[in-house]
PDB file of C-alpha atoms in Angstrom:
ATOM      1  CA  MET A 152      66.495 128.094 102.274  1.00 36.00           C
ATOM      2  CA  ALA A 153      62.987 128.628 104.764  1.00 47.00           C
ATOM      3  CA  THR A 154      61.686 131.771 105.998  1.00 58.00           C
ATOM      4  CA  ARG A 155      62.223 132.085 109.799  1.00 70.00           C
ATOM      5  CA  LYS A 156      59.691 134.032 111.120  1.00 88.00           C
ATOM      6  CA  ARG A 157      61.102 136.633 113.937  1.00 92.00           C
ATOM      7  CA  CYS A 158      59.792 139.733 115.437  1.00 96.00           C
ATOM      8  CA  TYR A 159      60.712 140.638 119.062  1.00 97.00           C
ATOM      9  CA  THR A 160      60.294 144.904 120.818  1.00 97.00           C
ATOM     10  CA  ASP A 161      60.316 146.215 123.616  1.00 96.00           C
ATOM     11  CA  PHE A 162      58.941 149.516 122.806  1.00 97.00           C
ATOM     12  CA  GLY A 163      61.574 151.441 122.759  1.00 96.00           C
ATOM     13  CA  SER A 164      60.056 154.185 120.603  1.00 96.00           C
ATOM     14  CA  LEU A 165      56.596 155.240 119.461  1.00 96.00           C
ATOM     15  CA  GLY A 166      55.731 157.085 116.111  1.00 95.00           C
ATOM     16  CA  PRO A 167      52.972 159.147 114.610  1.00 93.00           C
ATOM     17  CA  SER A 168      48.970 157.463 114.665  1.00 96.00           C
ATOM     18  CA  VAL A 169      46.923 158.846 111.135  1.00 96.00           C
ATOM     19  CA  GLN A 170      43.839 156.921 110.923  1.00 96.00           C
ATOM     20  CA  ASN A 171      43.663 154.799 108.269  1.00 95.00           C
ATOM     21  CA  ASP A 172      41.678 156.265 105.254  1.00 95.00           C
ATOM     22  CA  GLY A 173      45.065 159.285 105.616  1.00 95.00           C
ATOM     23  CA  THR A 174      42.892 161.321 107.830  1.00 96.00           C
ATOM     24  CA  VAL A 175      44.083 162.783 111.456  1.00 96.00           C
ATOM     25  CA  ALA A 176      43.888 160.018 114.016  1.00 96.00           C
ATOM     26  CA  SER A 177      40.286 159.095 115.661  1.00 96.00           C
ATOM     27  CA  GLY A 178      39.232 158.231 118.919  1.00 95.00           C
ATOM     28  CA  THR A 179      35.797 157.305 117.825  1.00 96.00           C
ATOM     29  CA  ALA A 180      34.385 153.666 118.126  1.00 95.00           C
ATOM     30  CA  GLY A 181      35.105 151.460 115.543  1.00 95.00           C
ATOM     31  CA  GLU A 182      37.518 153.429 113.529  1.00 96.00           C
ATOM     32  CA  ILE A 183      41.201 151.836 112.748  1.00 97.00           C
ATOM     33  CA  ASN A 184      44.538 154.315 113.363  1.00 98.00           C
ATOM     34  CA  LEU A 185      47.482 153.288 112.103  1.00 98.00           C
ATOM     35  CA  LEU A 186      50.459 153.610 114.436  1.00 97.00           C
ATOM     36  CA  THR A 187      54.033 152.590 114.878  1.00 97.00           C
ATOM     37  CA  MET A 188      55.570 151.477 118.692  1.00 97.00           C
ATOM     38  CA  GLY A 189      58.482 149.983 118.686  1.00 96.00           C
ATOM     39  CA  GLY A 190      59.295 150.321 115.128  1.00 96.00           C
ATOM     40  CA  ILE A 191      56.783 148.141 114.065  1.00 96.00           C
ATOM     41  CA  PRO A 192      53.355 149.084 112.708  1.00 97.00           C
ATOM     42  CA  TRP A 193      50.528 148.185 114.367  1.00 98.00           C
ATOM     43  CA  GLU A 194      46.903 148.585 113.391  1.00 98.00           C
ATOM     44  CA  GLN A 195      44.386 149.687 116.744  1.00 98.00           C
ATOM     45  CA  PHE A 196      41.044 149.124 116.562  1.00 97.00           C
ATOM     46  CA  ILE A 197      38.934 151.279 118.784  1.00 97.00           C
ATOM     47  CA  ILE A 198      36.847 150.262 121.278  1.00 95.00           C
ATOM     48  CA  GLY A 199      34.484 152.713 123.487  1.00 94.00           C
ATOM     49  CA  THR A 200      35.389 155.995 122.542  1.00 93.00           C
ATOM     50  CA  GLN A 201      38.798 157.589 123.056  1.00 93.00           C
ATOM     51  CA  THR A 202      39.513 161.615 123.685  1.00 94.00           C
ATOM     52  CA  THR A 203      43.050 160.493 123.897  1.00 94.00           C
ATOM     53  CA  LEU A 204      43.859 159.388 120.556  1.00 94.00           C
ATOM     54  CA  VAL A 205      47.190 158.370 120.872  1.00 94.00           C
ATOM     55  CA  PRO A 206      49.313 156.591 123.508  1.00 96.00           C
ATOM     56  CA  SER A 207      52.739 158.130 125.582  1.00 96.00           C
ATOM     57  CA  GLN A 208      56.437 156.843 125.111  1.00 97.00           C
ATOM     58  CA  ALA A 209      57.260 155.743 129.277  1.00 94.00           C
ATOM     59  CA  ALA A 210      60.407 154.678 130.681  1.00 91.00           C
ATOM     60  CA  THR A 211      60.019 151.086 130.308  1.00 92.00           C
ATOM     61  CA  GLY A 212      57.425 151.145 126.994  1.00 96.00           C
ATOM     62  CA  VAL A 213      54.158 152.788 125.169  1.00 97.00           C
ATOM     63  CA  ASP A 214      51.748 153.403 127.771  1.00 96.00           C
ATOM     64  CA  ILE A 215      48.786 152.584 125.599  1.00 96.00           C
ATOM     65  CA  VAL A 216      45.746 153.350 128.850  1.00 94.00           C
ATOM     66  CA  GLN A 217      45.109 156.780 126.687  1.00 93.00           C
ATOM     67  CA  THR A 218      41.229 157.253 127.947  1.00 91.00           C
ATOM     68  CA  ASP A 219      41.016 155.527 131.299  1.00 89.00           C
ATOM     69  CA  THR A 220      37.215 154.973 131.765  1.00 90.00           C
ATOM     70  CA  ASN A 221      35.347 152.554 132.074  1.00 90.00           C
ATOM     71  CA  GLY A 222      34.624 151.266 128.915  1.00 89.00           C
ATOM     72  CA  GLN A 223      37.391 152.946 126.237  1.00 92.00           C
ATOM     73  CA  GLY A 224      40.195 150.428 124.596  1.00 94.00           C
ATOM     74  CA  MET A 225      41.603 149.499 121.481  1.00 96.00           C
ATOM     75  CA  VAL A 226      42.661 145.673 120.345  1.00 97.00           C
ATOM     76  CA  LEU A 227      46.078 145.994 118.930  1.00 98.00           C
ATOM     77  CA  THR A 228      47.524 143.972 115.586  1.00 98.00           C
ATOM     78  CA  PRO A 229      50.991 144.024 114.337  1.00 98.00           C
ATOM     79  CA  TYR A 230      51.676 144.769 111.115  1.00 97.00           C
ATOM     80  CA  SER A 231      47.794 144.528 109.995  1.00 96.00           C
ATOM     81  CA  ASN A 232      44.837 142.253 110.826  1.00 97.00           C
ATOM     82  CA  SER A 233      44.764 140.425 107.524  1.00 95.00           C
ATOM     83  CA  ALA A 234      46.665 137.624 105.892  1.00 94.00           C
ATOM     84  CA  GLN A 235      49.373 139.981 104.040  1.00 94.00           C
ATOM     85  CA  SER A 236      50.490 140.052 107.382  1.00 96.00           C
ATOM     86  CA  PRO A 237      54.172 139.258 108.262  1.00 95.00           C
ATOM     87  CA  LEU A 238      53.003 137.602 111.256  1.00 97.00           C
ATOM     88  CA  CYS A 239      50.000 135.910 109.865  1.00 97.00           C
ATOM     89  CA  PHE A 240      50.682 131.919 110.703  1.00 97.00           C
ATOM     90  CA  THR A 241      49.560 128.640 108.611  1.00 97.00           C
ATOM     91  CA  ILE A 242      48.098 125.838 110.687  1.00 97.00           C
ATOM     92  CA  GLY A 243      50.203 122.447 109.294  1.00 96.00           C
ATOM     93  CA  GLY A 244      53.802 124.676 109.119  1.00 95.00           C
ATOM     94  CA  PRO A 245      56.690 125.388 112.474  1.00 96.00           C
ATOM     95  CA  ALA A 246      55.086 125.774 115.388  1.00 97.00           C
ATOM     96  CA  PHE A 247      54.459 129.211 116.735  1.00 98.00           C
ATOM     97  CA  PHE A 248      54.273 131.481 119.952  1.00 98.00           C
ATOM     98  CA  ALA A 249      53.980 135.099 121.097  1.00 98.00           C
ATOM     99  CA  GLU A 250      54.397 136.327 124.525  1.00 98.00           C
ATOM    100  CA  LEU A 251      53.820 139.925 126.016  1.00 98.00           C
ATOM    101  CA  GLU A 252      55.067 141.172 128.688  1.00 96.00           C
ATOM    102  CA  VAL A 253      53.086 144.599 130.345  1.00 94.00           C
ATOM    103  CA  LEU A 254      53.521 146.592 133.126  1.00 91.00           C
ATOM    104  CA  VAL A 255      49.283 147.408 134.593  1.00 88.00           C
ATOM    105  CA  THR A 256      49.684 149.848 137.818  1.00 84.00           C
ATOM    106  CA  ASP A 257      46.904 149.242 138.569  1.00 82.00           C
ATOM    107  CA  THR A 258      46.092 145.712 137.731  1.00 79.00           C
ATOM    108  CA  ASP A 259      42.400 145.402 138.408  1.00 81.00           C
ATOM    109  CA  GLY A 260      41.642 148.462 136.676  1.00 86.00           C
ATOM    110  CA  CYS A 261      41.566 146.850 133.139  1.00 88.00           C
ATOM    111  CA  ARG A 262      40.611 144.240 130.896  1.00 91.00           C
ATOM    112  CA  LEU A 263      44.105 142.576 129.213  1.00 93.00           C
ATOM    113  CA  MET A 264      44.025 139.032 126.778  1.00 95.00           C
ATOM    114  CA  PHE A 265      46.996 138.384 124.792  1.00 97.00           C
ATOM    115  CA  GLY A 266      46.402 135.974 121.862  1.00 98.00           C
ATOM    116  CA  PHE A 267      45.860 134.988 118.511  1.00 98.00           C
ATOM    117  CA  HIS A 268      42.349 135.307 116.412  1.00 97.00           C
ATOM    118  CA  GLY A 269      41.650 134.038 113.207  1.00 96.00           C
ATOM    119  CA  GLY A 270      40.116 132.125 110.914  1.00 95.00           C
ATOM    120  CA  ALA A 271      40.003 129.035 107.671  1.00 94.00           C
ATOM    121  CA  ALA A 272      42.531 129.515 104.601  1.00 91.00           C
ATOM    122  CA  GLY A 273      41.763 131.226 101.302  1.00 87.00           C
ATOM    123  CA  SER A 274      39.177 133.532 103.372  1.00 87.00           C
ATOM    124  CA  ALA A 275      39.756 137.485 104.753  1.00 90.00           C
ATOM    125  CA  ILE A 276      40.877 137.346 108.364  1.00 94.00           C
ATOM    126  CA  GLN A 277      37.807 139.136 109.642  1.00 93.00           C
ATOM    127  CA  GLY A 278      37.659 142.490 111.412  1.00 94.00           C
ATOM    128  CA  HIS A 279      38.276 143.157 115.531  1.00 94.00           C
ATOM    129  CA  GLN A 280      35.308 143.292 117.159  1.00 90.00           C
ATOM    130  CA  ALA A 281      34.001 144.862 120.267  1.00 87.00           C
ATOM    131  CA  VAL A 282      34.183 143.895 123.711  1.00 85.00           C
ATOM    132  CA  ALA A 283      30.822 142.966 123.726  1.00 82.00           C
ATOM    133  CA  ALA A 284      30.381 141.202 121.050  1.00 85.00           C
ATOM    134  CA  PHE A 285      33.613 138.949 121.178  1.00 82.00           C
ATOM    135  CA  GLY A 286      30.954 135.273 119.939  1.00 84.00           C
ATOM    136  CA  ASP A 287      31.180 136.794 116.524  1.00 89.00           C
ATOM    137  CA  TYR A 288      34.992 136.044 116.299  1.00 92.00           C
ATOM    138  CA  THR A 289      35.855 132.399 113.771  1.00 94.00           C
ATOM    139  CA  ASP A 290      38.822 131.336 116.202  1.00 95.00           C
ATOM    140  CA  LEU A 291      39.910 132.666 119.187  1.00 95.00           C
ATOM    141  CA  ALA A 292      43.084 131.974 121.923  1.00 96.00           C
ATOM    142  CA  LEU A 293      43.227 134.315 124.315  1.00 96.00           C
ATOM    143  CA  ILE A 294      45.283 134.534 128.173  1.00 95.00           C
ATOM    144  CA  GLY A 295      44.850 137.560 130.329  1.00 93.00           C
ATOM    145  CA  GLN A 296      43.351 138.880 133.175  1.00 90.00           C
ATOM    146  CA  TYR A 297      39.861 138.722 132.161  1.00 88.00           C
ATOM    147  CA  ALA A 298      37.418 140.922 133.840  1.00 80.00           C
ATOM    148  CA  GLY A 299      38.673 144.462 134.860  1.00 75.00           C
ATOM    149  CA  GLY A 300      37.353 145.347 138.585  1.00 75.00           C
ATOM    150  CA  THR A 301      38.095 141.628 139.729  1.00 79.00           C
ATOM    151  CA  MET A 302      41.305 139.536 139.932  1.00 79.00           C
ATOM    152  CA  ALA A 303      41.076 136.815 137.652  1.00 85.00           C
ATOM    153  CA  PHE A 304      42.831 135.738 134.776  1.00 89.00           C
ATOM    154  CA  TYR A 305      41.022 133.227 132.153  1.00 92.00           C
ATOM    155  CA  THR A 306      41.784 131.574 128.821  1.00 93.00           C
ATOM    156  CA  GLN A 307      38.838 132.747 126.478  1.00 93.00           C
ATOM    157  CA  GLN A 308      38.844 130.188 122.958  1.00 93.00           C
ATOM    158  CA  CYS A 309      36.439 129.198 120.775  1.00 92.00           C
ATOM    159  CA  ILE A 310      37.243 127.034 117.321  1.00 92.00           C
ATOM    160  CA  ASN A 311      35.457 127.152 113.995  1.00 93.00           C
ATOM    161  CA  ASP A 312      32.938 130.530 115.473  1.00 90.00           C
ATOM    162  CA  THR A 313      31.462 128.313 117.819  1.00 89.00           C
ATOM    163  CA  ALA A 314      30.573 130.381 121.497  1.00 88.00           C
ATOM    164  CA  PRO A 315      33.603 131.194 123.511  1.00 89.00           C
ATOM    165  CA  THR A 316      34.889 128.820 125.703  1.00 90.00           C
ATOM    166  CA  ASP A 317      36.186 131.126 129.352  1.00 91.00           C
ATOM    167  CA  THR A 318      38.524 129.254 131.373  1.00 91.00           C
ATOM    168  CA  ASP A 319      39.007 130.374 134.663  1.00 90.00           C
ATOM    169  CA  THR A 320      43.515 129.944 135.519  1.00 89.00           C
ATOM    170  CA  THR A 321      43.247 130.333 138.748  1.00 87.00           C
ATOM    171  CA  ILE A 322      46.002 132.702 138.847  1.00 83.00           C
ATOM    172  CA  ASP A 323      44.820 135.481 140.586  1.00 77.00           C
ATOM    173  CA  PRO A 324      47.950 137.611 140.811  1.00 69.00           C
ATOM    174  CA  ALA A 325      47.461 140.506 144.146  1.00 65.00           C
ATOM    175  CA  ASP A 326      46.205 143.352 143.003  1.00 65.00           C
ATOM    176  CA  THR A 327      49.932 145.943 143.899  1.00 62.00           C
ATOM    177  CA  THR A 328      51.445 148.515 142.625  1.00 59.00           C
ATOM    178  CA  LYS A 329      53.267 148.035 139.321  1.00 63.00           C
ATOM    179  CA  THR A 330      52.271 144.271 138.682  1.00 77.00           C
ATOM    180  CA  VAL A 331      54.177 142.455 135.711  1.00 87.00           C
ATOM    181  CA  TRP A 332      53.245 139.906 133.438  1.00 89.00           C
ATOM    182  CA  LYS A 333      53.900 137.950 130.609  1.00 93.00           C
ATOM    183  CA  LEU A 334      51.388 136.125 128.478  1.00 96.00           C
ATOM    184  CA  ARG A 335      52.211 133.454 125.917  1.00 96.00           C
ATOM    185  CA  VAL A 336      49.796 132.160 123.738  1.00 97.00           C
ATOM    186  CA  ASN A 337      51.444 128.596 122.155  1.00 96.00           C
ATOM    187  CA  VAL A 338      50.387 126.605 118.674  1.00 97.00           C
ATOM    188  CA  SER A 339      51.785 123.122 117.380  1.00 97.00           C
ATOM    189  CA  ALA A 340      52.524 122.028 114.369  1.00 96.00           C
ATOM    190  CA  ALA A 341      49.675 119.525 114.335  1.00 97.00           C
ATOM    191  CA  GLY A 342      47.416 123.497 115.823  1.00 97.00           C
ATOM    192  CA  VAL A 343      47.666 122.838 119.079  1.00 96.00           C
ATOM    193  CA  VAL A 344      47.164 125.783 121.698  1.00 96.00           C
ATOM    194  CA  SER A 345      48.698 125.871 125.056  1.00 94.00           C
ATOM    195  CA  TYR A 346      49.552 128.605 127.860  1.00 94.00           C
ATOM    196  CA  ALA A 347      52.098 130.253 129.677  1.00 93.00           C
ATOM    197  CA  LEU A 348      52.021 132.666 132.154  1.00 91.00           C
ATOM    198  CA  SER A 349      54.451 133.947 134.881  1.00 90.00           C
ATOM    199  CA  THR A 350      54.074 137.049 136.766  1.00 83.00           C
ATOM    200  CA  ALA A 351      56.667 140.038 138.483  1.00 82.00           C
ATOM    201  CA  ALA A 352      56.158 141.962 141.540  1.00 72.00           C
ATOM    202  CA  THR A 353      58.169 144.953 140.121  1.00 71.00           C
ATOM    203  CA  ALA A 354      58.425 147.375 138.126  1.00 68.00           C
ATOM    204  CA  THR A 355      61.469 146.854 136.733  1.00 70.00           C
ATOM    205  CA  PRO A 356      62.032 142.480 137.120  1.00 72.00           C
ATOM    206  CA  THR A 357      64.487 141.084 137.103  1.00 73.00           C
ATOM    207  CA  THR A 358      62.796 137.613 137.990  1.00 82.00           C
ATOM    208  CA  PHE A 359      59.618 136.711 136.485  1.00 86.00           C
ATOM    209  CA  THR A 360      57.969 133.151 138.834  1.00 85.00           C
ATOM    210  CA  SER A 361      55.929 130.785 136.561  1.00 88.00           C
ATOM    211  CA  GLN A 362      52.756 130.168 137.233  1.00 86.00           C
ATOM    212  CA  SER A 363      51.041 126.612 136.584  1.00 86.00           C
ATOM    213  CA  ILE A 364      47.748 127.661 135.515  1.00 84.00           C
ATOM    214  CA  THR A 365      44.576 125.255 135.628  1.00 79.00           C
ATOM    215  CA  SER A 366      44.401 124.147 131.562  1.00 73.00           C
ATOM    216  CA  PRO A 367      41.278 124.289 129.244  1.00 76.00           C
ATOM    217  CA  ALA A 368      39.464 122.067 127.422  1.00 73.00           C
ATOM    218  CA  ALA A 369      42.399 121.359 124.375  1.00 79.00           C
ATOM    219  CA  GLN A 370      41.618 123.763 121.663  1.00 89.00           C
ATOM    220  CA  THR A 371      43.065 122.731 117.662  1.00 94.00           C
ATOM    221  CA  PHE A 372      42.595 125.248 115.321  1.00 96.00           C
ATOM    222  CA  ASP A 373      42.403 123.608 112.097  1.00 96.00           C
ATOM    223  CA  ASP A 374      44.812 122.294 109.681  1.00 97.00           C
ATOM    224  CA  THR A 375      45.671 125.261 107.478  1.00 97.00           C
ATOM    225  CA  ASP A 376      43.804 127.273 109.245  1.00 97.00           C
ATOM    226  CA  ILE A 377      45.038 131.273 109.668  1.00 97.00           C
ATOM    227  CA  VAL A 378      46.287 133.603 112.394  1.00 98.00           C
ATOM    228  CA  VAL A 379      46.994 136.466 113.778  1.00 98.00           C
ATOM    229  CA  PRO A 380      48.285 137.882 117.151  1.00 98.00           C
ATOM    230  CA  MET A 381      45.940 140.389 118.694  1.00 98.00           C
ATOM    231  CA  ILE A 382      46.185 142.383 122.227  1.00 97.00           C
ATOM    232  CA  LEU A 383      43.031 143.803 123.832  1.00 95.00           C
ATOM    233  CA  THR A 384      42.838 146.106 126.336  1.00 94.00           C
ATOM    234  CA  THR A 385      39.541 148.237 128.344  1.00 92.00           C
ATOM    235  CA  CYS A 386      39.753 150.421 131.247  1.00 90.00           C
ATOM    236  CA  HIS A 387      37.428 150.073 133.978  1.00 87.00           C
ATOM    237  CA  THR A 388      35.981 152.420 135.801  1.00 84.00           C
ATOM    238  CA  ASN A 389      38.637 151.205 139.017  1.00 82.00           C
ATOM    239  CA  THR A 390      40.752 153.073 136.792  1.00 80.00           C
ATOM    240  CA  ALA A 391      44.374 150.915 135.202  1.00 80.00           C
ATOM    241  CA  SER A 392      46.647 154.250 135.817  1.00 87.00           C
ATOM    242  CA  ASN A 393      49.154 153.081 133.263  1.00 89.00           C
ATOM    243  CA  ILE A 394      48.698 150.274 130.580  1.00 93.00           C
ATOM    244  CA  ILE A 395      52.743 149.927 129.505  1.00 95.00           C
ATOM    245  CA  LEU A 396      53.503 147.472 126.741  1.00 97.00           C
ATOM    246  CA  ARG A 397      57.035 146.112 127.498  1.00 96.00           C
ATOM    247  CA  LYS A 398      58.223 143.437 125.382  1.00 97.00           C
ATOM    248  CA  PHE A 399      56.499 141.685 122.593  1.00 98.00           C
ATOM    249  CA  THR A 400      58.132 138.701 120.669  1.00 98.00           C
ATOM    250  CA  CYS A 401      56.000 136.232 117.639  1.00 98.00           C
ATOM    251  CA  GLY A 402      57.589 133.652 115.480  1.00 97.00           C
ATOM    252  CA  PHE A 403      57.806 130.215 114.979  1.00 97.00           C
ATOM    253  CA  GLN A 404      59.066 128.237 117.501  1.00 95.00           C
ATOM    254  CA  ASP A 405      62.655 127.422 118.296  1.00 80.00           C
TER     255      ASP A 405
END
């Protein structure tokens, strides 16, 4: 019987956090913490210096803003940032996707990008990079709010260790209080990447408006490459106030 790979959480719970060497959670740049959110273990790679060490539970999810200061942030990967992760996908197998619903109180107060990264089969998935070193990723396919201080949703992608190509989707949602975004990255069985973006203007939306995005240049992951999901966020001087993860879904496409 074929494996039906699927994962969903609405971030309704928050568990303990500990550094990956078993010591107390760290706020030092480059350190990795292990924490549980929504019943799923996550690896948290620290960007900048976090003085607030752990996320907080919110009414509608988990708030990961932590130290809401320019340059402070993290990269999150569900389960583990490795080929052993239950959410590690191989190009050439079934088509797959990842979708994230997130509420940001002040959208231009942060950068938040979501999607997949990875590399060649048979090699370890590389450690996460600081924002300034994004060019060090081998394969990358992300969509989201591209840069704090302005409203600009972009895709960011690279293949086989080339320099990242950043493409403006031309969708710049209004910087209103409590904007909810739904970000989605699809990867076909042949490795072709496509993106989707929906937005809602209330904190408890029942309806999302699908956005017609400007498509980036075609990107195709190499056959047999492996990739895992990732969420990257960094705060800006404008401050985001809250970055609340509401729903995460990842798995094979229907």
